PDB file of C-alpha atoms in Angstrom:
ATOM      1  CA  MET A   1      93.568 134.733  90.422  1.00  0.00           C
ATOM      2  CA  GLY A   2      94.971 134.646  93.894  1.00  0.00           C
ATOM      3  CA  GLN A   3      96.539 131.699  95.622  1.00  0.00           C
ATOM      4  CA  TYR A   4      94.187 129.497  97.676  1.00  0.00           C
ATOM      5  CA  ILE A   5      94.880 129.810 101.385  1.00  0.00           C
ATOM      6  CA  PRO A   6      93.156 127.151 103.509  1.00  0.00           C
ATOM      7  CA  GLN A   7      91.063 128.555 106.336  1.00  0.00           C
ATOM      8  CA  THR A   8      91.287 125.465 108.526  1.00  0.00           C
ATOM      9  CA  LYS A   9      94.305 125.505 110.841  1.00  0.00           C
ATOM     10  CA  ARG A  10      95.907 122.484 112.495  1.00  0.00           C
ATOM     11  CA  HIS A  11      97.026 122.711 116.134  1.00  0.00           C
ATOM     12  CA  VAL A  12      99.076 120.269 118.193  1.00  0.00           C
ATOM     13  CA  LEU A  13      97.545 120.385 121.677  1.00  0.00           C
ATOM     14  CA  LYS A  14      98.956 119.348 125.051  1.00  0.00           C
ATOM     15  CA  PRO A  15      97.424 116.011 126.110  1.00  0.00           C
ATOM     16  CA  GLU A  16      97.465 117.014 129.791  1.00  0.00           C
ATOM     17  CA  GLN A  17      95.202 119.985 129.087  1.00  0.00           C
ATOM     18  CA  GLN A  18      92.702 118.014 126.979  1.00  0.00           C
ATOM     19  CA  ALA A  19      92.525 114.770 129.012  1.00  0.00           C
ATOM     20  CA  ARG A  20      89.661 115.827 131.306  1.00  0.00           C
ATOM     21  CA  PHE A  21      87.553 117.215 128.444  1.00  0.00           C
ATOM     22  CA  LEU A  22      88.033 114.025 126.413  1.00  0.00           C
ATOM     23  CA  ALA A  23      87.290 111.793 129.416  1.00  0.00           C
ATOM     24  CA  ASP A  24      83.976 113.645 129.929  1.00  0.00           C
ATOM     25  CA  ILE A  25      82.947 112.688 126.390  1.00  0.00           C
ATOM     26  CA  THR A  26      83.800 108.984 126.624  1.00  0.00           C
ATOM     27  CA  ALA A  27      85.923 106.670 128.757  1.00  0.00           C
ATOM     28  CA  ILE A  28      87.693 104.913 125.892  1.00  0.00           C
ATOM     29  CA  GLY A  29      91.098 106.028 127.137  1.00  0.00           C
ATOM     30  CA  GLY A  30      90.757 103.836 130.213  1.00  0.00           C
ATOM     31  CA  GLY A  31      91.866 106.696 132.453  1.00  0.00           C
ATOM     32  CA  GLU A  32      95.158 107.055 130.614  1.00  0.00           C
ATOM     33  CA  LEU A  33      96.572 110.278 129.247  1.00  0.00           C
ATOM     34  CA  PRO A  34      96.387 110.592 125.438  1.00  0.00           C
ATOM     35  CA  THR A  35      99.731 110.250 123.688  1.00  0.00           C
ATOM     36  CA  GLN A  36      98.804 112.815 121.031  1.00  0.00           C
ATOM     37  CA  VAL A  37      96.021 115.376 120.613  1.00  0.00           C
ATOM     38  CA  VAL A  38      95.535 117.346 117.395  1.00  0.00           C
ATOM     39  CA  GLY A  39      92.831 119.953 116.818  1.00  0.00           C
ATOM     40  CA  TRP A  40      91.533 121.892 113.840  1.00  0.00           C
ATOM     41  CA  SER A  41      89.974 125.350 113.911  1.00  0.00           C
ATOM     42  CA  ARG A  42      88.307 127.582 111.363  1.00  0.00           C
ATOM     43  CA  LYS A  43      87.680 131.293 111.879  1.00  0.00           C
ATOM     44  CA  GLY A  44      88.801 131.012 115.496  1.00  0.00           C
ATOM     45  CA  LYS A  45      86.400 128.190 116.420  1.00  0.00           C
ATOM     46  CA  TRP A  46      87.182 124.513 116.987  1.00  0.00           C
ATOM     47  CA  THR A  47      85.858 122.165 114.315  1.00  0.00           C
ATOM     48  CA  ARG A  48      87.468 118.866 115.306  1.00  0.00           C
ATOM     49  CA  ILE A  49      89.821 117.216 117.817  1.00  0.00           C
ATOM     50  CA  LYS A  50      91.547 113.869 117.400  1.00  0.00           C
ATOM     51  CA  ALA A  51      93.201 112.043 120.324  1.00  0.00           C
ATOM     52  CA  THR A  52      95.346 108.902 120.251  1.00  0.00           C
ATOM     53  CA  TYR A  53      95.685 106.732 123.376  1.00  0.00           C
ATOM     54  CA  PRO A  54      98.440 104.247 124.323  1.00  0.00           C
ATOM     55  CA  ASN A  55      95.883 101.407 124.684  1.00  0.00           C
ATOM     56  CA  GLY A  56      95.109 101.507 120.933  1.00  0.00           C
ATOM     57  CA  TRP A  57      92.005 103.739 120.970  1.00  0.00           C
ATOM     58  CA  GLU A  58      91.606 106.796 118.774  1.00  0.00           C
ATOM     59  CA  LEU A  59      88.900 109.392 119.475  1.00  0.00           C
ATOM     60  CA  SER A  60      87.594 111.967 116.991  1.00  0.00           C
ATOM     61  CA  VAL A  61      85.312 114.737 118.289  1.00  0.00           C
ATOM     62  CA  ASN A  62      83.392 117.054 115.952  1.00  0.00           C
ATOM     63  CA  PHE A  63      82.017 120.457 116.949  1.00  0.00           C
ATOM     64  CA  ASP A  64      79.138 122.524 115.574  1.00  0.00           C
ATOM     65  CA  ARG A  65      79.346 126.253 114.777  1.00  0.00           C
ATOM     66  CA  ASN A  66      78.752 127.121 118.449  1.00  0.00           C
ATOM     67  CA  GLU A  67      81.689 124.903 119.503  1.00  0.00           C
ATOM     68  CA  LYS A  68      79.394 122.343 121.137  1.00  0.00           C
ATOM     69  CA  VAL A  69      80.162 118.645 120.647  1.00  0.00           C
ATOM     70  CA  SER A  70      78.024 117.531 117.718  1.00  0.00           C
ATOM     71  CA  SER A  71      79.367 113.982 117.363  1.00  0.00           C
ATOM     72  CA  TYR A  72      82.245 111.724 118.206  1.00  0.00           C
ATOM     73  CA  SER A  73      83.600 108.434 116.956  1.00  0.00           C
ATOM     74  CA  SER A  74      86.212 106.016 118.173  1.00  0.00           C
ATOM     75  CA  LYS A  75      88.431 103.425 116.587  1.00  0.00           C
ATOM     76  CA  LEU A  76      90.397 100.603 118.201  1.00  0.00           C
ATOM     77  CA  THR A  77      93.574  99.238 116.659  1.00  0.00           C
ATOM     78  CA  LEU A  78      94.893  95.967 118.058  1.00  0.00           C
ATOM     79  CA  ARG A  79      98.313  94.582 117.334  1.00  0.00           C
ATOM     80  CA  ALA A  80      99.299  90.996 118.080  1.00  0.00           C
ATOM     81  CA  SER A  81     102.212  88.719 117.391  1.00  0.00           C
ATOM     82  CA  LEU A  82     101.880  84.975 117.051  1.00  0.00           C
ATOM     83  CA  ARG A  83     104.493  82.331 117.649  1.00  0.00           C
ATOM     84  CA  LEU A  84     103.619  79.397 115.423  1.00  0.00           C
ATOM     85  CA  SER A  85     106.234  76.930 116.578  1.00  0.00           C
ATOM     86  CA  ASP A  86     109.458  76.860 118.540  1.00  0.00           C
ATOM     87  CA  GLN A  87     110.571  73.739 116.692  1.00  0.00           C
ATOM     88  CA  ALA A  88     110.900  74.620 113.034  1.00  0.00           C
ATOM     89  CA  GLY A  89     110.087  71.792 110.652  1.00  0.00           C
ATOM     90  CA  ARG A  90     108.368  69.496 113.181  1.00  0.00           C
ATOM     91  CA  SER A  91     104.753  68.645 112.766  1.00  0.00           C
ATOM     92  CA  THR A  92     102.507  69.000 115.786  1.00  0.00           C
ATOM     93  CA  ILE A  93      99.739  66.844 114.282  1.00  0.00           C
ATOM     94  CA  ALA A  94      99.487  63.337 115.761  1.00  0.00           C
ATOM     95  CA  ASP A  95      98.321  60.401 113.691  1.00  0.00           C
ATOM     96  CA  SER A  96      95.212  58.473 114.665  1.00  0.00           C
ATOM     97  CA  ASP A  97      96.841  55.268 115.931  1.00  0.00           C
ATOM     98  CA  GLY A  98      98.771  56.999 118.721  1.00  0.00           C
ATOM     99  CA  ASP A  99     102.262  55.806 117.848  1.00  0.00           C
ATOM    100  CA  ASP A 100     105.122  58.188 117.133  1.00  0.00           C
ATOM    101  CA  GLY A 101     104.387  58.700 113.438  1.00  0.00           C
ATOM    102  CA  ALA A 102     105.619  55.523 111.744  1.00  0.00           C
TER     103      ALA A 102
END
């Protein structure tokens, strides 16, 4: 038996060249240039492209056998940091009688 050789090839694409095409599909990038664009091809035809944007959006575009867009999906990843208290150890809950805690 011969060794299995995958037919799908991965390509790192230039974001500047793909930005207009991706913007025509959907405006999730907010007019910004993607930070990374990766594409996959099989037998010389595109099967999928995935773009990552600096605003947290990720776009995946799927192609049919004639290289026409068959579907696309998007995902948003939000990151946040919370500051719970600047005064460690102090309670911020007031008691019901309004005095200073005694």
